[in-house]
Coordinates of C-alpha atoms and ligand atoms in Angstrom, one line a residue:
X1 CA 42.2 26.4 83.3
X2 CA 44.8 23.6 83.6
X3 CA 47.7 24.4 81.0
X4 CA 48.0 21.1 79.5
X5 CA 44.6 21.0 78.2
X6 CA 44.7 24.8 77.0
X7 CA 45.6 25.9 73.8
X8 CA 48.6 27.5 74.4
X9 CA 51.2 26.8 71.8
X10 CA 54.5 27.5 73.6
X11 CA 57.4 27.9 71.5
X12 CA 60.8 27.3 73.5
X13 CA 62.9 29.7 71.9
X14 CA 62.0 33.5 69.8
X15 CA 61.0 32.6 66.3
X16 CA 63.6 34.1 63.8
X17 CA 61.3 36.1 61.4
X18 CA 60.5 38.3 64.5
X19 CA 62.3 41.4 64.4
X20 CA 60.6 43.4 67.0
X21 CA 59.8 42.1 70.5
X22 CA 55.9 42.3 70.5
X23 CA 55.9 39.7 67.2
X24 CA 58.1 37.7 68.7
X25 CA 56.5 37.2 72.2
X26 CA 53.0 36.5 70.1
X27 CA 54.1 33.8 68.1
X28 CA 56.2 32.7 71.6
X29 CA 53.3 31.9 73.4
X30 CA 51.1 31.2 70.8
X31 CA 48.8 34.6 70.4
X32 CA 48.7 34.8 66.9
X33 CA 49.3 32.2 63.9
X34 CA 49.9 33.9 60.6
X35 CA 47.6 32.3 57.7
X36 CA 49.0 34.7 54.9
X37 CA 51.1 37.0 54.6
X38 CA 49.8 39.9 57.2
X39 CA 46.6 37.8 57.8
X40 CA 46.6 36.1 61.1
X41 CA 44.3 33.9 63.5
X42 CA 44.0 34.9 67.3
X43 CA 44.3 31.9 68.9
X44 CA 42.9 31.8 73.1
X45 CA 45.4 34.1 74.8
X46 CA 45.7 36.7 72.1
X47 CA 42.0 37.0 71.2
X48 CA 41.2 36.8 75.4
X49 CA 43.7 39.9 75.1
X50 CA 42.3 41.9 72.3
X51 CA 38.8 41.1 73.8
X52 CA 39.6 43.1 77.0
X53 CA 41.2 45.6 75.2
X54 CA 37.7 46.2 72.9
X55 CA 35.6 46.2 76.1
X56 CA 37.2 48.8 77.7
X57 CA 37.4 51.0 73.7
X58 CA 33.5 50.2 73.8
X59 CA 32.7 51.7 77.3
X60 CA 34.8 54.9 76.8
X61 CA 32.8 55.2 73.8
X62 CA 29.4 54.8 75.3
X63 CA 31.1 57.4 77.7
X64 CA 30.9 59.9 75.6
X65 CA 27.4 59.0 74.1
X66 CA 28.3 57.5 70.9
X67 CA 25.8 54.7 69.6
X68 CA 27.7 51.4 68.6
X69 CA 26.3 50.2 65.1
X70 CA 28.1 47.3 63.2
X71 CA 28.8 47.7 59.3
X72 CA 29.1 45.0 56.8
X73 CA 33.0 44.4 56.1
X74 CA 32.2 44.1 52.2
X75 CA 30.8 47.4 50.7
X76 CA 29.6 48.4 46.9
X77 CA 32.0 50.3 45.1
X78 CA 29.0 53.0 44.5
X79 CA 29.1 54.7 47.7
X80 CA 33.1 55.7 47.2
X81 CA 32.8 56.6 43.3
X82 CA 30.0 59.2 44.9
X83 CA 33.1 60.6 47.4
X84 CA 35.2 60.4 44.5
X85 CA 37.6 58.6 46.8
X86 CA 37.6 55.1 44.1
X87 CA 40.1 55.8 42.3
X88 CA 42.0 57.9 44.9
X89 CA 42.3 55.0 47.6
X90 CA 45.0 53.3 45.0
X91 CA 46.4 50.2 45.6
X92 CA 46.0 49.7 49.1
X93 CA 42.2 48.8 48.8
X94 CA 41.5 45.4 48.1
X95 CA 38.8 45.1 45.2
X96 CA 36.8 42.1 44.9
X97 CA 33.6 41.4 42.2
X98 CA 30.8 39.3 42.7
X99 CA 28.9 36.6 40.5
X100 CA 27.0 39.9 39.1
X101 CA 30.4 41.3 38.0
X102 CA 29.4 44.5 40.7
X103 CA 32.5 45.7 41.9
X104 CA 32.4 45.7 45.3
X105 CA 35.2 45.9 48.1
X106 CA 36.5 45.0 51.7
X107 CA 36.6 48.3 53.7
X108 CA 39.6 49.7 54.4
X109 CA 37.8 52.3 56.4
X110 CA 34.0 53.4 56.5
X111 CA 33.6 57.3 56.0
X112 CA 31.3 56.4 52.8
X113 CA 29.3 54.1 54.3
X114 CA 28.1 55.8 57.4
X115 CA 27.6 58.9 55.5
X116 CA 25.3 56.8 53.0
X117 CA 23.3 55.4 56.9
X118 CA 23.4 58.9 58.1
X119 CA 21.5 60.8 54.8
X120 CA 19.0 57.5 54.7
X121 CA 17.2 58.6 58.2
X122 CA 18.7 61.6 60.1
X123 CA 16.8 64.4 58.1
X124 CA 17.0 67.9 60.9
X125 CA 19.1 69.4 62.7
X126 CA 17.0 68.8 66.2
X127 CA 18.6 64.5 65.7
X128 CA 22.3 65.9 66.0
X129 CA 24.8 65.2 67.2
X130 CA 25.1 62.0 65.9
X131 CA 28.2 60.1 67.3
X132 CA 28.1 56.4 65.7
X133 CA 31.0 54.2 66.2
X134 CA 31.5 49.9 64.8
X135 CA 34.6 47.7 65.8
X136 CA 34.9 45.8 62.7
X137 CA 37.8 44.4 60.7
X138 CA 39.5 46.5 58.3
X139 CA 41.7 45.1 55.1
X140 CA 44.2 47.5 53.7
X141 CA 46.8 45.4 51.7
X142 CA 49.5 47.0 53.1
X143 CA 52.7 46.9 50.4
X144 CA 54.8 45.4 53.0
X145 CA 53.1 44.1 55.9
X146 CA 55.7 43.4 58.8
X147 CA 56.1 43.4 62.6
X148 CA 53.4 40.9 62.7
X149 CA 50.0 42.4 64.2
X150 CA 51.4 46.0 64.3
X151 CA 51.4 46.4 60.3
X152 CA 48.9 43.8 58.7
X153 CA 47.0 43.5 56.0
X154 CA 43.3 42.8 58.1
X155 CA 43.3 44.8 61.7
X156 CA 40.6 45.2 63.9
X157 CA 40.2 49.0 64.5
X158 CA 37.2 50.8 66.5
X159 CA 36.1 53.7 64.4
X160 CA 33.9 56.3 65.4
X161 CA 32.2 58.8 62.7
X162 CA 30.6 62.5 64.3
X163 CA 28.0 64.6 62.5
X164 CA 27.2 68.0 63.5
X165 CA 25.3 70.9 62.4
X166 CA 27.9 73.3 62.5
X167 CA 32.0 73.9 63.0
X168 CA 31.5 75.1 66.5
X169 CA 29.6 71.5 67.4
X170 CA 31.5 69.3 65.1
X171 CA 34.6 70.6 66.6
X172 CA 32.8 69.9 70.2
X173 CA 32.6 66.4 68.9
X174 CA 35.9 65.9 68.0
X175 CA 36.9 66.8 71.6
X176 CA 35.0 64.2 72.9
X177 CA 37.1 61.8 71.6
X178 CA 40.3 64.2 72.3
X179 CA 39.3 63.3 75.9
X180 CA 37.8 59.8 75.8
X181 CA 40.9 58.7 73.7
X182 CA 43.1 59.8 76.6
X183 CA 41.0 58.1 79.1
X184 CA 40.9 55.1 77.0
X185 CA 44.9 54.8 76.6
X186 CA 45.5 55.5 80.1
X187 CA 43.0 52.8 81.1
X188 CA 45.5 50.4 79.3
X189 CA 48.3 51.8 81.2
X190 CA 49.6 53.3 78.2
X191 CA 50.9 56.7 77.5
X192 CA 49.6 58.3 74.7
X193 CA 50.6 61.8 73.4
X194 CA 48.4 63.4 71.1
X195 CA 50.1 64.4 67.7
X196 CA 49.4 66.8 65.1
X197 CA 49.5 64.9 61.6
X198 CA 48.7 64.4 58.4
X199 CA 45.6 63.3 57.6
X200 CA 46.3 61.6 54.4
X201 CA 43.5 59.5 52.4
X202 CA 40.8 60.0 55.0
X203 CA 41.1 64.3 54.6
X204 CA 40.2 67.2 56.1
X205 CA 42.4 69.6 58.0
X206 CA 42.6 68.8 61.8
X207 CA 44.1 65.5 63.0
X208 CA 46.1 64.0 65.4
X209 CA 48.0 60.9 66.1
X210 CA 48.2 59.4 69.2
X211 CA 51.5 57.8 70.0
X212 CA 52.8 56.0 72.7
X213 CA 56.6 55.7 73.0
X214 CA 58.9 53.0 71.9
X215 CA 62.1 52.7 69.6
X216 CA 60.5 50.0 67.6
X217 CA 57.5 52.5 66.5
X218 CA 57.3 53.4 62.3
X219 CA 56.4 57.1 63.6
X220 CA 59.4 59.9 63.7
X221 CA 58.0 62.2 66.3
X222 CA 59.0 65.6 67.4
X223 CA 58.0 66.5 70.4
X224 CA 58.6 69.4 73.7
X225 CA 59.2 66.9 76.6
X226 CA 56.9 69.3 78.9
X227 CA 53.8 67.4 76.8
X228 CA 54.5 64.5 79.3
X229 CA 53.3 66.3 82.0
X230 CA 50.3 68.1 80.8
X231 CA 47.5 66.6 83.1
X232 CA 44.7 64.3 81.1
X233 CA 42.1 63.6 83.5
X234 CA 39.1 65.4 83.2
X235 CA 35.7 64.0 83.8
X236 CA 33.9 66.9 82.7
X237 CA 32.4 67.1 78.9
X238 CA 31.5 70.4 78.8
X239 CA 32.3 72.2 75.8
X240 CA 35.2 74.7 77.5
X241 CA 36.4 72.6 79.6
X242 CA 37.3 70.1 76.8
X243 CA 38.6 72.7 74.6
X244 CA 40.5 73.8 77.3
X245 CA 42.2 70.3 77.9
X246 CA 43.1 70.0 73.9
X247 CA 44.6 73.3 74.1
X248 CA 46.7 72.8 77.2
X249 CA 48.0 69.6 75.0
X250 CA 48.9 71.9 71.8
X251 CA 50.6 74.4 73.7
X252 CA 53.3 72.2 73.4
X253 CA 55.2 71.6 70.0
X254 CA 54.3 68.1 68.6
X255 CA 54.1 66.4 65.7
X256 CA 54.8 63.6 63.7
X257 CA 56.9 63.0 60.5
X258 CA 54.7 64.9 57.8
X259 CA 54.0 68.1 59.9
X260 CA 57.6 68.6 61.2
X261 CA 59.1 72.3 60.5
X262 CA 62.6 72.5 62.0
X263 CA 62.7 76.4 62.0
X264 CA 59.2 75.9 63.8
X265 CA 60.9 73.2 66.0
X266 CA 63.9 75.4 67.1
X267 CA 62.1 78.6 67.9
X268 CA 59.1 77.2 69.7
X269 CA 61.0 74.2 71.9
X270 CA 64.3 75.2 74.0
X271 CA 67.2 72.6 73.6
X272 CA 66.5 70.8 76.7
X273 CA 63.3 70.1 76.1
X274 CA 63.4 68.9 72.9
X275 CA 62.9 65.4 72.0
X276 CA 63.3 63.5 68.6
X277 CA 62.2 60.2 69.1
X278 CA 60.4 56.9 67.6
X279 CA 56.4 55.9 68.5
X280 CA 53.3 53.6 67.7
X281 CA 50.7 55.0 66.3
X282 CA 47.5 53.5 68.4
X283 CA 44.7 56.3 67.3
X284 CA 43.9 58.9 65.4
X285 CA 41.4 61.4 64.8
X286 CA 40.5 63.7 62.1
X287 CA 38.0 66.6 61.5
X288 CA 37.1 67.0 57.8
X289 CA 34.1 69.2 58.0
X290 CA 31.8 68.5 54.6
X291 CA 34.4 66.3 52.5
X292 CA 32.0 63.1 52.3
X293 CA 28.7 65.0 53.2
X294 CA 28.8 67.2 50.0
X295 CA 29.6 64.6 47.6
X296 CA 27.2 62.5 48.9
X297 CA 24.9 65.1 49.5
X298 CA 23.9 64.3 53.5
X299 CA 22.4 67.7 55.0
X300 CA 20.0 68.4 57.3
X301 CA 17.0 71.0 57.3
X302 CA 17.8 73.8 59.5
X303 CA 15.1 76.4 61.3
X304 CA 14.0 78.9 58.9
X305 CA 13.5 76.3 56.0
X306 CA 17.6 76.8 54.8
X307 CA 19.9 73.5 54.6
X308 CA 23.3 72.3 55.4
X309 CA 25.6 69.6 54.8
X310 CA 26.7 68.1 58.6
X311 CA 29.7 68.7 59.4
X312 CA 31.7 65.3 59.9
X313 CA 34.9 63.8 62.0
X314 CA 36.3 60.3 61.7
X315 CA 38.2 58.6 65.0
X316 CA 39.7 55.4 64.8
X317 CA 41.7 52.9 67.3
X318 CA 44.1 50.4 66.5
X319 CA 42.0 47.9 68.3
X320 CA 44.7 44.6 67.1
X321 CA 47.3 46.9 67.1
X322 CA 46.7 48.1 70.8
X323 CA 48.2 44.1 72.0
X324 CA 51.2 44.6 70.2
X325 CA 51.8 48.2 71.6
X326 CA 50.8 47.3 75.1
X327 CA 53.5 44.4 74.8
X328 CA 55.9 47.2 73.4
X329 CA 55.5 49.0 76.5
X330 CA 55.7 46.6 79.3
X331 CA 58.2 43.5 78.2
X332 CA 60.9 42.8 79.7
X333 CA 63.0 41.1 76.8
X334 CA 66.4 40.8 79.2
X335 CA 64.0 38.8 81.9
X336 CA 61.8 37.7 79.3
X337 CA 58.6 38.7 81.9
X338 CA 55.7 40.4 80.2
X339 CA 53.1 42.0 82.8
X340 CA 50.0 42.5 81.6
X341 CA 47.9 45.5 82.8
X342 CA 45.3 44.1 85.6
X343 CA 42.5 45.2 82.9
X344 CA 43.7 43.2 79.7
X345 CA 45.6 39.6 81.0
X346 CA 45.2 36.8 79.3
X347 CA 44.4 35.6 83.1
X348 CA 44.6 37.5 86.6
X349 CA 46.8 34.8 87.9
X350 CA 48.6 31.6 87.5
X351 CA 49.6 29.0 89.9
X352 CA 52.7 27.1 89.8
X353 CA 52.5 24.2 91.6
X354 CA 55.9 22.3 91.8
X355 CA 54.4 18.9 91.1
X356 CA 56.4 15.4 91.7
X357 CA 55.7 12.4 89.9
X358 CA 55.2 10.4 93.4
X359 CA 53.2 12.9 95.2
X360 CA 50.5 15.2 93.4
X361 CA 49.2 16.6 96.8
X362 CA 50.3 20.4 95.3
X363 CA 48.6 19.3 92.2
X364 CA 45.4 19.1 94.5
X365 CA 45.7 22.0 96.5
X366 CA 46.4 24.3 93.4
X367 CA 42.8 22.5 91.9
X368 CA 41.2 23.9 95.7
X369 CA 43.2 27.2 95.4
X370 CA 41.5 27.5 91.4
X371 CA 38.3 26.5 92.6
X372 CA 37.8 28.8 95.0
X373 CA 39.8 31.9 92.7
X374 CA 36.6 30.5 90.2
X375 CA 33.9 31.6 93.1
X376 CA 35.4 34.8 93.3
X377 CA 35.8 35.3 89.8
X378 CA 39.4 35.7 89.5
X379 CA 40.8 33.8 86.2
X380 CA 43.7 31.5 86.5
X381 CA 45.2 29.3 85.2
X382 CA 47.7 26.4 87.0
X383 CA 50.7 25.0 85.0
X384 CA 49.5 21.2 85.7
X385 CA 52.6 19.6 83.5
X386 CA 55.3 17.4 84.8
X387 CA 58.5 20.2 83.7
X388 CA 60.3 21.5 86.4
X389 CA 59.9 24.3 88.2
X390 CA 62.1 26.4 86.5
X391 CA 60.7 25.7 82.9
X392 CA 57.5 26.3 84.4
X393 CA 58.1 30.0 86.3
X394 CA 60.3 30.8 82.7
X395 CA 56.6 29.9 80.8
X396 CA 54.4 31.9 83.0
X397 CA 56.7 34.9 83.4
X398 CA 56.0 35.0 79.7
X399 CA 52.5 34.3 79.3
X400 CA 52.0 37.2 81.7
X401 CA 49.5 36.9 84.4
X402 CA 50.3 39.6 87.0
X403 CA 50.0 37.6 89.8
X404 CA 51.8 34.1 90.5
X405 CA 51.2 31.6 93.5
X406 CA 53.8 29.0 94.3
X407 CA 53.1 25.7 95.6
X408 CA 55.0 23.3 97.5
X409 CA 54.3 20.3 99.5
X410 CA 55.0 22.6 102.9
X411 CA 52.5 24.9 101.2
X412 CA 49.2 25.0 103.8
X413 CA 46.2 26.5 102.9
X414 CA 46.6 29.9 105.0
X415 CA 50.2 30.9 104.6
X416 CA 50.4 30.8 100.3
X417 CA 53.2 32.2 98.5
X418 CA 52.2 34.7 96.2
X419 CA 54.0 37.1 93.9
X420 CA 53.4 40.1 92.0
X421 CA 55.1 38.6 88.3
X422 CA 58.8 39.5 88.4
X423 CA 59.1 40.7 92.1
X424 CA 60.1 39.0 95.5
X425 CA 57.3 36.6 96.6
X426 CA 55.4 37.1 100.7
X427 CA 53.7 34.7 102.5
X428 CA 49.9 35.7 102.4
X429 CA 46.5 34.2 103.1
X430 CA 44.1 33.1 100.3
X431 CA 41.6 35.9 101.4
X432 CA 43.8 38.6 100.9
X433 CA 45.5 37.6 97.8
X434 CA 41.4 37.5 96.2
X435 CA 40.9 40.8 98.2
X436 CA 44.6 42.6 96.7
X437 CA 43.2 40.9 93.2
X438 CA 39.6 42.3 93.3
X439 CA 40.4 45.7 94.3
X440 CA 42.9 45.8 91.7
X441 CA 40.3 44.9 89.2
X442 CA 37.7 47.2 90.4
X443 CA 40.6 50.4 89.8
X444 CA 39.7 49.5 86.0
Ligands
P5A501 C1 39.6 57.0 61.4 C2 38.5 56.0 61.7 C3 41.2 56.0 59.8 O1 41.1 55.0 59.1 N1 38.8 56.4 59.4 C4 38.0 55.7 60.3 C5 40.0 56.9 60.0 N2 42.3 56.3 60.4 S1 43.7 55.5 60.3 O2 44.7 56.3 61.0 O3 44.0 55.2 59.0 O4 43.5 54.2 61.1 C6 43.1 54.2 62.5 C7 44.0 53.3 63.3 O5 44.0 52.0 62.9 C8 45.3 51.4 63.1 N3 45.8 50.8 61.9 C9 46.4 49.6 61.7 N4 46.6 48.6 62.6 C10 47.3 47.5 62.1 N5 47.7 47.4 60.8 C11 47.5 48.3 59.9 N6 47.9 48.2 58.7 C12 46.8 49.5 60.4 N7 46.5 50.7 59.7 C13 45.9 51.5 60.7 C14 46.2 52.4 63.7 O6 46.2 52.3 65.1 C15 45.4 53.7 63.3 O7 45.7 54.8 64.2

């Protein structure tokens, strides 16, 4: 991709209505345009971001054997006056009516309407499990939507929905995507603890938040240091071993805001482990048993002719939120150089030729170098405008390709310099830098 025929609308200094540094890098190099307040467009490099980053939520999901489905946005108000969750759902849930005067409604979340596809065809207990998961939008109209993409009105989130015969299985579920969760942050180089917390309007009495550090978070968190450590990679989904892995993770004091108990705080966390401290919430999970089945009456025929309403979970990702918090986490505001994670970049690498208006032989050989990149499907994309090299190296260190190639007119074909974004460059051949780029990919 040449840059001046991309759409990539670079803004030369931090807009002022950014407060935080993920909303101001967006609107910087034109990810995101707002259209209303907390409504936004994706424009190429933040939808090519948010794209990666739903690929690699999907996959973990498959993972664990849940069955993607995709629900309608727009749902009848019927289904939630059966939960009884209407009127409780309060101002945040943005209520529309159609040319029938039926009150309908975009959905903030989908607990109803999976439990209402669930009851429709899943009639015995032999067809469970049932994990089902969508990546949809969501609208909640938020009553003060800020930091851009963190906190907006319509979000993209990936939420999953578990239904199980009985406690024991349904909490089995809810481990699965303990564990995939973990995977799934970790895959986007993020560190995510898992949180006890509230679980609010969606219910039930297990939950937890999963938080990745960062001072610009809306989270309070309370947390034993030690949690850092606790080891997350397990491959195995078998029912101990993953009740194993979520205890090792609460043996260690941490919650957010709504659960904190200072007495509870002091006497289970020595002083020097203690940590009060500031996060973004990027998932959370909740176990609520039969609050939606019962209501809505979905059960399942058991042996021996008796029935039961399934026992259900709801798991959701921050899918939109995810670019922001993966921003959060690797900027560098004081360099202004944002590295991307090998697995979610805009592009794998960019090439900076330093072109002269008499002589556009680098121009040329950064159009062989791309070509060939192309044939061994690495993405980049060359800064092809007349700026100097400077303004050009200042632009891609904040568009964020982790790899840069510099060309001058001394540049030959074999002895390239290339750079890792932000570090010293080497002199390498063209082979390598594809090999170093490839293997790099495969890791994810
Ligand atoms: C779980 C899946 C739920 O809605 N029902 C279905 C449950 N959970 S949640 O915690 O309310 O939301 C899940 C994740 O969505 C992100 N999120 C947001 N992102 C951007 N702007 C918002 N206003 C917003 N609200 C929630 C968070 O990452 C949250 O963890």
């Amino acid at each position: 991709m040449l840059l001046s025929k991309s759409f990539v609308p670079i803004l030369k200094n931090n807009p002022s209505e950014a407060k935080i540094k993920s909303h101001q890098l967006m609107l910087r190099v034109g990810m995101i345009k707002q259209s209303s307040s907390g409504i936004y467009s994706w424009l190429p490099l933040g939808f090519k971001v948010m794209k990666k980053i739903e690929k690699i939520v999907r996959e973990e999901q498959d993972k664990i054997g849940a069955q993607e489905i995709l629900m309608p946005t727009i749902q009848s108000s019927e289904i939630w006056k059966e939960s009884g969750r209407y009127e409780d759902y309060g101002e945040e849930m943005l209520r529309i009516k159609d040319r029938q005067n039926r009150e309908m409604l975009y959905g903030p979340t989908n607990e109803e309407l999976v439990t209402d596809i669930f009851r429709a065809s899943i009639k015995s207990y032999k067809s469970l499990p049932q994990l089902l998961y969508h990546i949809q939008w969501k609208f909640r109209d938020e009553i003060r939507p800020r930091f851009g993409i963190m906190r907006c009105r319509e979000f993209f989130m990936k939420d999953a929905y578990s239904f199980d015969v009985d406690d024991e299985e349904a909490l089995y579920s809810y481990n699965k995507f303990f564990l995939s969760y973990l995977k799934t942050f970790k895959r986007l180089e993020l560190t995510a603890i898992p949180m006890a917390a509230d679980t609010g309007p969606i219910g039930g009495n297990l939950s937890h938040e999963f938080i990745i550090l960062a001072e610009t978070g809306e989270s309070k968190i309370f947390t034993d240091k030690r949690i850092f450590e606790v080891e997350s990679s397990g491959t195995l989904i078998e029912k101990k071993s993953l009740e194993n892995l979520r205890n090792k993770y609460q043996e260690f004091y941490s919650v957010t805001d709504e659960k904190f108990n200072k007495e509870e705080f002091e006497k289970k966390v020595n002083k020097d482990n203690r940590l009060i401290t500031k996060g973004i919430e990027v998932g959370h999970i909740f176990y609520f048993g039969d609050k939606y089945s019962k209501p809505m009456n979905a059960s399942v025929d058991l042996p021996g002719g008796k029935k039961n309403f399934v026992k259900m979970g709801s798991y959701g990702i921050g899918v939109s939120r995810l670019v922001g918090a993966i921003i959060e986490a690797k900027y560098d505001e004081k360099n202004e150089i944002m590295k991307w994670p090998v697995s979610v970049a805009p592009y794998d690498l960019s090439i900076i030729p330093m072109v002269n208006k008499n002589d556009t032989s680098s121009l040329e050989k950064a159009n062989k170098i791309y070509l060939e990149l192309k044939k061994n499907n690495i993405d980049a994309i060359i800064d092809d405008t007349e700026e100097n090299f400077s303004s050009k190296l200042k632009k891609m260190n904040l568009i964020g390709a982790p790899y840069q190639i510099i060309i001058g007119n001394q540049t030959d074909g074999d002895n390239l310099e290339f750079k890792e974004i932000g570090e010293n460059t080497s002199k390498i051949n063209l082979k390598s830098i594809i090999e170093k780029i490839n293997k790099q990919k495969e890791k994810n």
